[in-house]
Amino acid sequence: MKVNFKTYNLPFKHPFTISKGTKTHQPTLIVELEFMGIKGYGEAPAISYYNIPVEKMVEDLERKKMFVEKFAFSDPERYWHYLHHLFPANSFLVCALDMAGWDLYGKLKRKPLHELWNLDITKSPVTDFTIGIDTIENMVSKMKEKPWPIYKIKVGVENDIEMVAALRKNTDAVFRVDANAGWTLEQALQKIPLLKDLGVEMVEQPLAKDNWEDMKILYEQSALPLYADEACVFEMDVEKCYQHFHGINIKLTKCSGITPARRMITKARKLNMEVMVGCMNESSVGTAAIAQLAPLLDKVDMDGPLLLSEDIAEGVGFDFGKIIYNDKAGLGITLKEF
Ligand code: MG
């Protein structure tokens, strides 16, 4: 097997702000695995609060490339275990390689992954479209620029109720909010009923990721379903979220790929928890991986390519939030340049 990689700095259409800060570009790593003349691709975007910059992914990959190439590839699950032990401290890099392994596997079998997993794509939920934090005027205009059936609104700032109320005046769409750990228990208890009255259907990561004690109180009193994001990173976190959150938001990059994400979905279902898969502003490469899993989910947040002004691949389409699939093998994508 041969490994290649390329790094990109993908520009956002508008600067993207959440409660943790603003960015204008999304650094990302694309890896290519070549086996028997067939090429599979995977992606891992860098997210500053997880402390794995693209440079670190490249450094680790270059240092152990020989071992990645040496593996006798037959199935992606075995490959993930190998990678997981090879890069124990770099889940992002493991994600990119695992995803490329699945793309390669689908291409070797000449089938889209959702077909290999026997999933019914008519069951895929509609994706939301994210509105980052901005002035109220700009948030309203960004929303009007993109008519969509579900919006995910970034909150976690002082005037967030005012922001959501202003958006509500301009649409009947479903709202979700994501506080990105920006509230205290008192703020959450006060804001959540107001958000429910504004037609919000769920709240993502209201409190700090390790504030389990207050989460338990909020879980018992919340008028809206609560989803864990920053508090649910790896497989072992699913159980911790039980009876602290109603659902989990899995991200392929943070959990280290498609392989552990599938196990997390199974585990959450056993605990009667709702499941969402979210994006980290991936290009269409990483987003295509989410699309393959979508029939298994209650909610999906895969608007990454819609927020970017340049995409590096094609294959994932949307029709007013509905995912448009193609019949190409693996992830179903074609890279524009690599
Ligand atoms: Mg989130």
Short mmCIF file of C-alpha atoms and ligand atoms in Angstrom, two decimals:
data_model
loop_
_atom_site.label_atom_id
_atom_site.label_comp_id
_atom_site.label_asym_id
_atom_site.label_seq_id
_atom_site.Cartn_x
_atom_site.Cartn_y
_atom_site.Cartn_z
CA MET A 1 0.00 0.00 0.00
CA LYS A 2 1.18 3.54 -0.77
CA VAL A 3 0.33 6.61 1.31
CA ASN A 4 0.20 10.19 0.01
CA PHE A 5 -1.13 13.31 1.63
CA LYS A 6 -1.80 16.97 0.98
CA THR A 7 -2.73 19.83 3.28
CA TYR A 8 -5.20 22.58 2.40
CA ASN A 9 -6.39 25.81 3.96
CA LEU A 10 -10.03 26.01 2.91
CA PRO A 11 -11.55 29.52 2.90
CA PHE A 12 -14.94 30.15 4.52
CA LYS A 13 -17.56 32.19 2.65
CA HIS A 14 -18.00 34.30 5.79
CA PRO A 15 -15.73 34.41 8.87
CA PHE A 16 -17.07 31.67 11.16
CA THR A 17 -17.59 32.50 14.85
CA ILE A 18 -18.60 30.24 17.73
CA SER A 19 -18.41 30.89 21.48
CA LYS A 20 -14.71 29.86 21.35
CA GLY A 21 -13.51 32.28 18.64
CA THR A 22 -13.49 33.24 14.93
CA LYS A 23 -11.80 31.72 11.90
CA THR A 24 -11.62 32.65 8.21
CA HIS A 25 -10.00 29.42 6.94
CA GLN A 26 -10.20 25.75 7.78
CA PRO A 27 -6.85 23.89 7.71
CA THR A 28 -7.36 20.28 6.69
CA LEU A 29 -5.40 17.14 5.81
CA ILE A 30 -6.34 14.81 2.94
CA VAL A 31 -4.70 11.39 2.80
CA GLU A 32 -4.64 8.99 -0.13
CA LEU A 33 -4.16 5.22 0.20
CA GLU A 34 -3.24 3.41 -2.98
CA PHE A 35 -3.63 -0.34 -3.18
CA MET A 36 -3.71 -2.48 -6.33
CA GLY A 37 -4.02 0.69 -8.43
CA ILE A 38 -7.11 1.87 -6.54
CA LYS A 39 -7.08 5.06 -4.48
CA GLY A 40 -9.05 5.82 -1.33
CA TYR A 41 -9.31 9.24 0.32
CA GLY A 42 -9.86 10.46 3.84
CA GLU A 43 -9.88 13.81 5.63
CA ALA A 44 -9.17 15.33 9.04
CA PRO A 45 -9.67 19.06 9.60
CA ALA A 46 -7.70 20.67 12.44
CA ILE A 47 -9.75 22.14 15.30
CA SER A 48 -7.75 24.40 17.60
CA TYR A 49 -9.48 23.37 20.86
CA TYR A 50 -8.58 19.73 20.27
CA ASN A 51 -4.89 20.70 19.91
CA ILE A 52 -4.01 18.59 16.87
CA PRO A 53 -2.86 21.03 14.15
CA VAL A 54 -2.36 19.81 10.58
CA GLU A 55 1.44 20.08 11.09
CA LYS A 56 1.22 17.52 13.90
CA MET A 57 -0.81 15.13 11.72
CA VAL A 58 1.79 15.48 8.93
CA GLU A 59 4.71 15.03 11.32
CA ASP A 60 3.24 11.85 12.83
CA LEU A 61 2.31 10.46 9.42
CA GLU A 62 5.77 11.10 7.96
CA ARG A 63 7.46 9.53 10.95
CA LYS A 64 5.48 6.27 10.72
CA LYS A 65 4.52 6.23 7.03
CA MET A 66 6.52 3.07 6.49
CA PHE A 67 4.36 1.17 9.03
CA VAL A 68 1.12 2.51 7.54
CA GLU A 69 2.26 1.27 4.12
CA LYS A 70 3.42 -2.09 5.42
CA PHE A 71 -0.04 -3.19 6.59
CA ALA A 72 -1.62 -5.99 4.56
CA PHE A 73 -4.97 -4.31 3.90
CA SER A 74 -8.01 -6.55 3.81
CA ASP A 75 -10.72 -4.91 5.89
CA PRO A 76 -11.06 -1.42 7.36
CA GLU A 77 -11.92 -2.52 10.90
CA ARG A 78 -8.68 -4.43 11.31
CA TYR A 79 -6.86 -1.49 9.73
CA TRP A 80 -8.39 0.92 12.30
CA HIS A 81 -7.11 -1.24 15.19
CA TYR A 82 -3.63 -1.18 13.70
CA LEU A 83 -3.75 2.61 13.21
CA HIS A 84 -5.18 3.18 16.67
CA HIS A 85 -2.12 1.47 18.20
CA LEU A 86 0.28 3.13 15.76
CA PHE A 87 -0.94 6.68 16.57
CA PRO A 88 -2.42 6.49 20.09
CA ALA A 89 -2.28 10.28 20.59
CA ASN A 90 -3.48 11.42 17.17
CA SER A 91 -7.16 10.51 16.69
CA PHE A 92 -7.46 13.05 13.87
CA LEU A 93 -4.79 11.35 11.76
CA VAL A 94 -6.32 7.95 12.55
CA CYS A 95 -9.66 9.32 11.31
CA ALA A 96 -8.22 10.46 7.97
CA LEU A 97 -6.51 7.08 7.39
CA ASP A 98 -9.54 5.07 8.57
CA MET A 99 -11.81 7.03 6.22
CA ALA A 100 -9.40 6.45 3.32
CA GLY A 101 -9.39 2.74 4.24
CA TRP A 102 -13.19 2.61 4.02
CA ASP A 103 -13.19 4.51 0.70
CA LEU A 104 -10.62 2.06 -0.64
CA TYR A 105 -12.60 -0.92 0.66
CA GLY A 106 -15.80 0.30 -1.03
CA LYS A 107 -13.92 0.85 -4.26
CA LEU A 108 -12.37 -2.64 -4.10
CA LYS A 109 -15.89 -4.06 -3.60
CA ARG A 110 -17.27 -1.64 -6.23
CA LYS A 111 -20.11 -0.48 -4.01
CA PRO A 112 -21.02 2.67 -2.05
CA LEU A 113 -20.44 2.13 1.68
CA HIS A 114 -24.11 2.59 2.57
CA GLU A 115 -24.88 -0.32 0.25
CA LEU A 116 -22.17 -2.51 1.79
CA TRP A 117 -23.68 -1.73 5.21
CA ASN A 118 -27.24 -2.48 3.92
CA LEU A 119 -28.56 0.95 4.83
CA ASP A 120 -31.68 2.54 3.38
CA ILE A 121 -30.71 6.02 2.19
CA THR A 122 -34.35 7.11 2.03
CA LYS A 123 -34.12 7.13 5.85
CA SER A 124 -31.33 9.74 5.97
CA PRO A 125 -32.30 12.84 7.96
CA VAL A 126 -32.18 16.29 6.38
CA THR A 127 -29.02 18.22 7.28
CA ASP A 128 -29.12 21.53 9.10
CA PHE A 129 -27.31 24.69 7.98
CA THR A 130 -25.17 26.50 10.58
CA ILE A 131 -25.41 30.19 11.39
CA GLY A 132 -22.29 31.33 13.28
CA ILE A 133 -22.28 34.10 15.87
CA ASP A 134 -22.31 37.60 14.36
CA THR A 135 -24.22 40.86 14.69
CA ILE A 136 -27.96 40.19 14.67
CA GLU A 137 -28.25 42.00 11.35
CA ASN A 138 -25.57 39.80 9.72
CA MET A 139 -27.04 36.59 11.17
CA VAL A 140 -30.45 37.45 9.70
CA SER A 141 -28.92 38.24 6.32
CA LYS A 142 -26.84 35.00 6.31
CA MET A 143 -30.01 33.06 7.04
CA LYS A 144 -31.94 34.82 4.27
CA GLU A 145 -29.06 34.13 1.87
CA LYS A 146 -29.58 30.40 2.44
CA PRO A 147 -33.24 29.35 2.68
CA TRP A 148 -33.11 26.01 4.51
CA PRO A 149 -35.52 23.77 6.48
CA ILE A 150 -33.33 23.44 9.63
CA TYR A 151 -30.83 25.93 11.03
CA LYS A 152 -28.25 25.23 13.72
CA ILE A 153 -27.58 28.51 15.49
CA LYS A 154 -24.38 29.05 17.45
CA VAL A 155 -25.15 30.58 20.85
CA GLY A 156 -23.29 30.94 24.16
CA VAL A 157 -23.03 34.74 24.24
CA GLU A 158 -24.86 37.32 26.35
CA ASN A 159 -27.49 38.37 23.78
CA ASP A 160 -28.15 34.90 22.37
CA ILE A 161 -31.88 34.86 23.14
CA GLU A 162 -32.21 38.16 21.31
CA MET A 163 -30.32 36.64 18.34
CA VAL A 164 -32.59 33.62 18.12
CA ALA A 165 -35.73 35.80 18.50
CA ALA A 166 -34.58 38.03 15.61
CA LEU A 167 -33.96 35.00 13.38
CA ARG A 168 -37.35 33.53 14.32
CA LYS A 169 -39.10 36.69 13.06
CA ASN A 170 -37.74 35.88 9.59
CA THR A 171 -38.40 32.14 9.21
CA ASP A 172 -40.59 29.21 10.25
CA ALA A 173 -37.68 26.75 9.88
CA VAL A 174 -36.73 24.31 12.64
CA PHE A 175 -34.01 25.69 14.94
CA ARG A 176 -31.27 23.89 16.87
CA VAL A 177 -28.80 25.73 19.07
CA ASP A 178 -25.22 24.92 19.98
CA ALA A 179 -23.76 26.69 23.03
CA ASN A 180 -20.29 25.11 22.57
CA ALA A 181 -19.96 24.84 26.36
CA GLY A 182 -20.65 28.57 26.74
CA TRP A 183 -23.29 28.60 29.52
CA THR A 184 -23.39 28.10 33.28
CA LEU A 185 -26.12 25.91 34.80
CA GLU A 186 -28.05 29.03 35.86
CA GLN A 187 -27.90 30.52 32.36
CA ALA A 188 -28.96 27.23 30.78
CA LEU A 189 -31.92 26.83 33.15
CA GLN A 190 -33.04 30.35 32.36
CA LYS A 191 -32.45 30.27 28.58
CA ILE A 192 -33.70 26.82 27.57
CA PRO A 193 -37.45 27.46 28.24
CA LEU A 194 -37.19 30.75 26.28
CA LEU A 195 -35.53 28.90 23.40
CA LYS A 196 -38.26 26.27 23.45
CA ASP A 197 -40.85 29.04 23.07
CA LEU A 198 -38.88 30.28 20.05
CA GLY A 199 -39.26 26.89 18.33
CA VAL A 200 -35.84 25.44 19.15
CA GLU A 201 -35.89 21.61 19.06
CA MET A 202 -32.63 20.74 20.85
CA VAL A 203 -29.56 22.16 22.59
CA GLU A 204 -26.02 21.03 21.94
CA GLN A 205 -23.31 21.11 24.65
CA PRO A 206 -24.84 23.72 27.00
CA LEU A 207 -22.22 23.45 29.78
CA ALA A 208 -18.46 22.93 30.07
CA LYS A 209 -17.42 19.48 28.87
CA ASP A 210 -16.39 18.18 32.28
CA ASN A 211 -19.23 19.70 34.31
CA TRP A 212 -21.02 16.36 34.81
CA GLU A 213 -22.55 17.36 38.13
CA ASP A 214 -24.45 20.35 36.74
CA MET A 215 -25.28 18.43 33.56
CA LYS A 216 -27.12 15.87 35.67
CA ILE A 217 -29.27 18.63 37.20
CA LEU A 218 -29.88 20.24 33.80
CA TYR A 219 -30.75 16.86 32.24
CA GLU A 220 -33.43 16.34 34.86
CA GLN A 221 -34.96 19.79 34.42
CA SER A 222 -34.41 20.67 30.76
CA ALA A 223 -37.45 21.47 28.62
CA LEU A 224 -35.45 20.50 25.50
CA PRO A 225 -33.34 17.45 24.55
CA LEU A 226 -29.65 17.96 25.28
CA TYR A 227 -26.90 16.59 23.02
CA ALA A 228 -23.27 16.08 24.04
CA ASP A 229 -20.57 17.25 21.66
CA GLU A 230 -17.38 18.35 23.47
CA ALA A 231 -18.33 15.95 26.31
CA CYS A 232 -18.58 12.98 23.93
CA VAL A 233 -15.29 12.55 22.12
CA PHE A 234 -14.31 8.86 22.26
CA GLU A 235 -16.21 5.59 22.51
CA MET A 236 -15.80 5.42 26.29
CA ASP A 237 -17.64 8.76 26.62
CA VAL A 238 -20.97 7.39 25.35
CA GLU A 239 -21.69 5.66 28.64
CA LYS A 240 -20.65 8.73 30.64
CA CYS A 241 -23.26 10.76 28.74
CA TYR A 242 -26.06 8.36 29.68
CA GLN A 243 -28.56 10.16 31.93
CA HIS A 244 -26.63 13.40 31.53
CA PHE A 245 -27.60 14.01 27.90
CA HIS A 246 -30.48 12.79 25.74
CA GLY A 247 -28.26 12.32 22.74
CA ILE A 248 -24.71 12.46 21.45
CA ASN A 249 -23.15 14.32 18.55
CA ILE A 250 -20.47 12.06 17.11
CA LYS A 251 -17.75 13.61 14.98
CA LEU A 252 -15.58 11.34 12.90
CA THR A 253 -12.46 13.40 13.49
CA LYS A 254 -12.65 13.54 17.27
CA CYS A 255 -13.59 9.85 17.76
CA SER A 256 -10.94 8.71 15.21
CA GLY A 257 -12.97 7.64 12.22
CA ILE A 258 -15.87 5.75 10.69
CA THR A 259 -14.97 2.49 12.47
CA PRO A 260 -15.36 3.78 16.08
CA ALA A 261 -18.29 6.02 15.02
CA ARG A 262 -20.27 2.94 13.96
CA ARG A 263 -19.59 1.30 17.32
CA MET A 264 -20.64 4.49 19.15
CA ILE A 265 -23.94 4.55 17.25
CA THR A 266 -24.62 0.95 18.31
CA LYS A 267 -23.70 1.69 21.92
CA ALA A 268 -25.89 4.83 22.09
CA ARG A 269 -28.86 2.91 20.64
CA LYS A 270 -28.48 0.24 23.33
CA LEU A 271 -28.68 3.03 25.93
CA ASN A 272 -31.76 4.50 24.21
CA MET A 273 -29.94 7.68 23.36
CA GLU A 274 -30.46 9.77 20.26
CA VAL A 275 -27.63 10.02 17.75
CA MET A 276 -26.39 12.82 15.57
CA VAL A 277 -23.24 13.03 13.50
CA GLY A 278 -21.77 16.48 13.11
CA CYS A 279 -19.08 17.98 10.95
CA MET A 280 -16.03 20.06 11.74
CA ASN A 281 -16.15 22.15 8.57
CA GLU A 282 -14.80 19.34 6.45
CA SER A 283 -14.72 19.56 2.67
CA SER A 284 -16.86 17.20 0.61
CA VAL A 285 -14.39 14.37 1.38
CA GLY A 286 -15.16 14.17 5.11
CA THR A 287 -18.78 15.12 4.53
CA ALA A 288 -19.24 12.18 2.15
CA ALA A 289 -18.27 9.85 5.00
CA ILE A 290 -21.04 11.33 7.15
CA ALA A 291 -23.51 10.91 4.28
CA GLN A 292 -22.72 7.17 4.14
CA LEU A 293 -23.66 6.83 7.84
CA ALA A 294 -26.68 9.15 7.71
CA PRO A 295 -29.43 6.47 7.46
CA LEU A 296 -28.41 5.34 10.98
CA LEU A 297 -28.95 8.77 12.53
CA ASP A 298 -31.71 10.87 14.11
CA LYS A 299 -30.04 14.12 13.16
CA VAL A 300 -27.22 15.15 10.90
CA ASP A 301 -25.12 18.29 10.73
CA MET A 302 -23.05 18.00 7.55
CA ASP A 303 -23.10 21.48 6.06
CA GLY A 304 -19.27 21.86 5.95
CA PRO A 305 -18.97 22.29 2.17
CA LEU A 306 -21.85 24.80 2.14
CA LEU A 307 -19.91 27.13 4.45
CA LEU A 308 -16.75 27.05 2.31
CA SER A 309 -16.07 29.24 -0.71
CA GLU A 310 -13.83 26.56 -2.29
CA ASP A 311 -14.33 22.81 -2.15
CA ILE A 312 -11.70 20.26 -3.14
CA ALA A 313 -13.97 17.38 -4.08
CA GLU A 314 -17.38 16.70 -5.54
CA GLY A 315 -19.90 13.97 -4.93
CA VAL A 316 -22.04 15.12 -2.01
CA GLY A 317 -25.06 17.13 -3.04
CA PHE A 318 -27.91 18.76 -1.14
CA ASP A 319 -31.41 19.66 -2.19
CA PHE A 320 -32.83 21.98 0.48
CA GLY A 321 -31.12 19.91 3.18
CA LYS A 322 -31.85 16.51 1.63
CA ILE A 323 -28.67 14.54 0.89
CA ILE A 324 -28.25 13.66 -2.78
CA TYR A 325 -26.38 10.37 -3.20
CA ASN A 326 -24.66 9.01 -6.30
CA ASP A 327 -23.93 5.38 -7.14
CA LYS A 328 -20.14 5.73 -7.07
CA ALA A 329 -18.21 3.24 -4.93
CA GLY A 330 -16.73 3.95 -1.48
CA LEU A 331 -17.42 7.45 -0.21
CA GLY A 332 -18.76 8.44 -3.65
CA ILE A 333 -16.43 11.38 -4.21
CA THR A 334 -14.03 12.63 -6.87
CA LEU A 335 -11.16 14.91 -5.91
CA LYS A 336 -10.79 18.02 -8.07
CA GLU A 337 -7.02 18.18 -7.51
CA PHE A 338 -4.66 16.18 -5.40
MG MG B 1 -21.11 21.41 18.55
#
